[in-house]
mmCIF file of C-alpha atoms in Angstrom:
data_model
loop_
_atom_site.group_PDB
_atom_site.id
_atom_site.type_symbol
_atom_site.label_atom_id
_atom_site.label_comp_id
_atom_site.label_asym_id
_atom_site.label_seq_id
_atom_site.Cartn_x
_atom_site.Cartn_y
_atom_site.Cartn_z
ATOM 1 C CA MET A 1 80.992 -1.505 8.459
ATOM 2 C CA LEU A 2 84.310 -3.230 7.868
ATOM 3 C CA CYS A 3 82.513 -5.766 5.660
ATOM 4 C CA TYR A 4 81.380 -3.007 3.314
ATOM 5 C CA VAL A 5 84.776 -1.347 3.283
ATOM 6 C CA ALA A 6 86.443 -4.692 2.491
ATOM 7 C CA ALA A 7 83.890 -5.502 -0.224
ATOM 8 C CA VAL A 8 84.330 -2.112 -1.849
ATOM 9 C CA TYR A 9 88.112 -2.288 -1.693
ATOM 10 C CA VAL A 10 88.270 -5.789 -3.162
ATOM 11 C CA GLY A 11 85.294 -5.760 -5.502
ATOM 12 C CA CYS A 12 84.925 -2.198 -6.732
ATOM 13 C CA ARG A 13 85.617 -1.708 -10.420
ATOM 14 C CA GLY A 14 84.597 1.928 -10.234
ATOM 15 C CA ILE A 15 82.006 4.414 -9.064
ATOM 16 C CA SER A 16 79.336 5.390 -11.553
ATOM 17 C CA GLY A 17 76.895 8.289 -11.553
ATOM 18 C CA LEU A 18 78.064 9.905 -8.337
ATOM 19 C CA THR A 19 78.915 13.562 -8.840
ATOM 20 C CA ALA A 20 80.346 15.764 -6.077
ATOM 21 C CA GLY A 21 76.964 17.474 -5.663
ATOM 22 C CA LEU A 22 75.138 14.161 -5.516
ATOM 23 C CA PHE A 23 77.645 12.808 -2.992
ATOM 24 C CA PHE A 24 77.180 15.888 -0.807
ATOM 25 C CA ALA A 25 73.361 15.870 -1.032
ATOM 26 C CA ARG A 26 72.496 12.159 -1.320
ATOM 27 C CA ILE A 27 75.250 10.596 0.751
ATOM 28 C CA LEU A 28 76.385 13.158 3.324
ATOM 29 C CA LEU A 29 73.385 15.430 3.994
ATOM 30 C CA GLN A 30 70.670 12.819 3.507
ATOM 31 C CA GLN A 31 72.434 10.308 5.742
ATOM 32 C CA LEU A 32 73.116 12.956 8.373
ATOM 33 C CA THR A 33 69.430 13.904 8.523
ATOM 34 C CA THR A 34 68.409 10.235 8.409
ATOM 35 C CA ALA A 35 70.665 9.411 11.357
ATOM 36 C CA LEU A 36 69.346 12.372 13.367
ATOM 37 C CA TYR A 37 65.685 11.693 12.531
ATOM 38 C CA GLU A 38 65.767 7.930 13.030
ATOM 39 C CA GLU A 39 67.728 8.055 16.271
ATOM 40 C CA LEU A 40 65.410 10.702 17.710
ATOM 41 C CA ASN A 41 62.341 8.655 16.733
ATOM 42 C CA TYR A 42 63.447 5.065 17.223
ATOM 43 C CA ARG A 43 65.766 5.467 20.171
ATOM 44 C CA PHE A 44 65.276 8.759 22.008
ATOM 45 C CA LEU A 45 61.455 8.879 21.986
ATOM 46 C CA ILE A 46 60.906 5.147 22.453
ATOM 47 C CA LEU A 47 63.594 4.628 25.088
ATOM 48 C CA GLU A 48 63.141 7.829 27.065
ATOM 49 C CA GLY A 49 60.544 6.102 29.253
ATOM 50 C CA TYR A 50 63.219 3.763 30.551
ATOM 51 C CA PHE A 51 65.132 6.636 32.126
ATOM 52 C CA HIS A 52 62.018 7.783 34.025
ATOM 53 C CA GLY A 53 60.765 4.398 35.172
ATOM 54 C CA ASN A 54 61.840 1.020 36.425
ATOM 55 C CA LYS A 55 65.456 0.433 35.405
ATOM 56 C CA SER A 56 65.408 -3.353 35.726
ATOM 57 C CA VAL A 57 66.959 -5.768 33.233
ATOM 58 C CA TRP A 58 63.473 -6.690 32.025
ATOM 59 C CA SER A 59 62.661 -3.039 31.462
ATOM 60 C CA ARG A 60 65.861 -2.553 29.429
ATOM 61 C CA LEU A 61 65.053 -5.665 27.390
ATOM 62 C CA LEU A 62 61.490 -4.509 26.753
ATOM 63 C CA TYR A 63 62.525 -1.045 25.580
ATOM 64 C CA ALA A 64 65.359 -2.378 23.407
ATOM 65 C CA PHE A 65 63.101 -4.988 21.768
ATOM 66 C CA VAL A 66 60.397 -2.397 21.088
ATOM 67 C CA SER A 67 63.100 -0.336 19.364
ATOM 68 C CA PHE A 68 64.140 -3.500 17.446
ATOM 69 C CA LEU A 69 60.566 -4.125 16.265
ATOM 70 C CA VAL A 70 59.718 -0.552 15.311
ATOM 71 C CA PHE A 71 63.062 0.122 13.604
ATOM 72 C CA GLY A 72 62.922 -3.191 11.738
ATOM 73 C CA ALA A 73 59.327 -2.575 10.645
ATOM 74 C CA ALA A 74 60.121 0.960 9.486
ATOM 75 C CA HIS A 75 62.765 -0.423 7.136
ATOM 76 C CA VAL A 76 60.385 -2.823 5.380
ATOM 77 C CA VAL A 77 57.388 -0.511 4.820
ATOM 78 C CA THR A 78 57.882 -0.577 1.042
ATOM 79 C CA GLY A 79 57.842 -4.368 0.904
ATOM 80 C CA TRP A 80 58.224 -7.145 3.440
ATOM 81 C CA SER A 81 61.570 -8.833 3.684
ATOM 82 C CA THR A 82 62.214 -11.004 6.730
ATOM 83 C CA SER A 83 65.944 -10.609 6.236
ATOM 84 C CA ALA A 84 65.754 -6.784 6.043
ATOM 85 C CA PHE A 85 63.465 -6.718 9.090
ATOM 86 C CA PHE A 86 65.866 -8.732 11.250
ATOM 87 C CA LEU A 87 69.027 -7.025 9.980
ATOM 88 C CA SER A 88 67.586 -3.540 10.524
ATOM 89 C CA GLY A 89 66.140 -4.650 13.839
ATOM 90 C CA ALA A 90 69.534 -5.969 14.974
ATOM 91 C CA ILE A 91 71.188 -2.662 14.133
ATOM 92 C CA GLY A 92 68.394 -0.786 15.901
ATOM 93 C CA PHE A 93 68.744 -3.041 18.934
ATOM 94 C CA THR A 94 72.478 -2.343 19.108
ATOM 95 C CA PHE A 95 71.909 1.407 18.841
ATOM 96 C CA ALA A 96 69.270 1.087 21.592
ATOM 97 C CA VAL A 97 71.729 -0.722 23.864
ATOM 98 C CA ILE A 98 74.338 1.968 23.247
ATOM 99 C CA TYR A 99 71.815 4.667 24.143
ATOM 100 C CA LEU A 100 70.514 2.825 27.221
ATOM 101 C CA LYS A 101 74.006 2.139 28.532
ATOM 102 C CA SER A 102 75.570 5.528 27.697
ATOM 103 C CA GLY A 103 72.565 7.806 28.215
ATOM 104 C CA SER A 104 73.738 9.795 25.173
ATOM 105 C CA ILE A 105 71.735 9.867 21.941
ATOM 106 C CA VAL A 106 74.684 11.491 20.137
ATOM 107 C CA ILE A 107 76.703 8.250 20.073
ATOM 108 C CA PRO A 108 74.026 6.195 18.239
ATOM 109 C CA MET A 109 73.418 9.152 15.892
ATOM 110 C CA LEU A 110 77.087 9.285 14.953
ATOM 111 C CA LEU A 111 77.362 5.497 14.531
ATOM 112 C CA HIS A 112 74.166 5.433 12.447
ATOM 113 C CA PHE A 113 75.569 8.141 10.157
ATOM 114 C CA ILE A 114 78.899 6.313 9.806
ATOM 115 C CA TYR A 115 77.104 3.016 9.041
ATOM 116 C CA ASP A 116 74.820 4.597 6.425
ATOM 117 C CA ILE A 117 77.615 6.149 4.337
ATOM 118 C CA PRO A 118 79.088 2.913 2.883
ATOM 119 C CA THR A 119 75.657 1.268 2.862
ATOM 120 C CA ASN A 120 74.267 3.958 0.564
ATOM 121 C CA MET A 121 77.421 4.178 -1.538
ATOM 122 C CA THR A 122 76.928 0.600 -2.765
ATOM 123 C CA SER A 123 74.257 1.653 -5.280
ATOM 124 C CA TYR A 124 76.894 3.731 -7.115
ATOM 125 C CA ILE A 125 79.560 1.033 -7.206
ATOM 126 C CA GLU A 126 80.282 -1.022 -10.307
ATOM 127 C CA TRP A 127 81.175 -4.470 -8.998
ATOM 128 C CA LYS A 128 83.843 -6.684 -10.539
ATOM 129 C CA ASP A 129 82.086 -9.826 -9.399
ATOM 130 C CA ALA A 130 78.479 -10.091 -8.211
ATOM 131 C CA SER A 131 79.269 -13.272 -6.273
ATOM 132 C CA LEU A 132 81.766 -11.303 -4.160
ATOM 133 C CA LEU A 133 79.021 -8.855 -3.195
ATOM 134 C CA ALA A 134 76.713 -11.756 -2.300
ATOM 135 C CA SER A 135 79.455 -13.348 -0.180
ATOM 136 C CA MET A 136 80.157 -10.073 1.616
ATOM 137 C CA ASN A 137 76.427 -9.662 2.308
ATOM 138 C CA SER A 138 76.438 -13.118 3.905
ATOM 139 C CA VAL A 139 79.404 -12.118 6.058
ATOM 140 C CA LEU A 140 77.552 -8.918 6.973
ATOM 141 C CA GLU A 141 74.509 -10.922 8.082
ATOM 142 C CA ILE A 142 76.697 -13.091 10.318
ATOM 143 C CA ALA A 143 78.459 -10.004 11.708
ATOM 144 C CA LEU A 144 75.106 -8.358 12.498
ATOM 145 C CA ALA A 145 73.893 -11.517 14.249
ATOM 146 C CA ILE A 146 77.045 -11.545 16.382
ATOM 147 C CA MET A 147 76.632 -7.813 17.053
ATOM 148 C CA PHE A 148 73.049 -8.451 18.206
ATOM 149 C CA LEU A 149 74.117 -11.250 20.567
ATOM 150 C CA VAL A 150 76.965 -9.204 22.046
ATOM 151 C CA SER A 151 74.590 -6.254 22.506
ATOM 152 C CA LEU A 152 72.084 -8.541 24.217
ATOM 153 C CA VAL A 153 74.723 -9.740 26.685
ATOM 154 C CA ILE A 154 75.852 -6.165 27.348
ATOM 155 C CA LEU A 155 72.245 -5.113 27.918
ATOM 156 C CA ILE A 156 71.568 -7.948 30.356
ATOM 157 C CA ILE A 157 74.698 -7.358 32.430
ATOM 158 C CA ASP A 158 73.721 -5.148 35.341
ATOM 159 C CA LYS A 159 76.453 -2.583 35.933
ATOM 160 C CA SER A 160 75.768 -2.371 39.681
ATOM 161 C CA THR A 161 76.102 -6.166 40.035
ATOM 162 C CA VAL A 162 79.415 -6.114 38.175
ATOM 163 C CA GLU A 163 80.669 -3.194 40.300
ATOM 164 C CA THR A 164 79.569 -4.956 43.528
ATOM 165 C CA LYS A 165 81.389 -8.168 42.539
ATOM 166 C CA HIS A 166 84.463 -6.185 41.521
ATOM 167 C CA THR A 167 84.680 -4.206 44.773
ATOM 168 C CA ALA A 168 84.060 -7.349 46.867
ATOM 169 C CA SER A 169 87.157 -9.079 45.461
#
């Protein structure tokens, strides 16, 4: 998110073709419904089984990776792109971890909406320098990889084990 904000701030020459009505319909309303729909489908429905079954680390990993695969695949249905699959999958995995750890689907919905706003604004931005956009996309890919790894660690850490170790000391 910060990568996009930084890229827009530094590299934006102007915004073209985005009227107030288009911003309201295409950016705000469409992204709100997208966040609600995708989080209900790719997190709530897929991960709900976890809350009614075995709550082991392996179970959490399985459910989160299924969410990764389905969310990543859904974002490349119009044409395969390994990069888009893994980047979308990493975001989906992180949203899955947030849902599994918090038990609230509202948090991933809100984060998804917030993430989609600058992402979808980029098509209306006139860039000063295309190489800056390419560099920021590379930084974004690295940031998403780090986000995935941090989410994986958070998912693997068993809260009860941490609490037991904390109370024992």
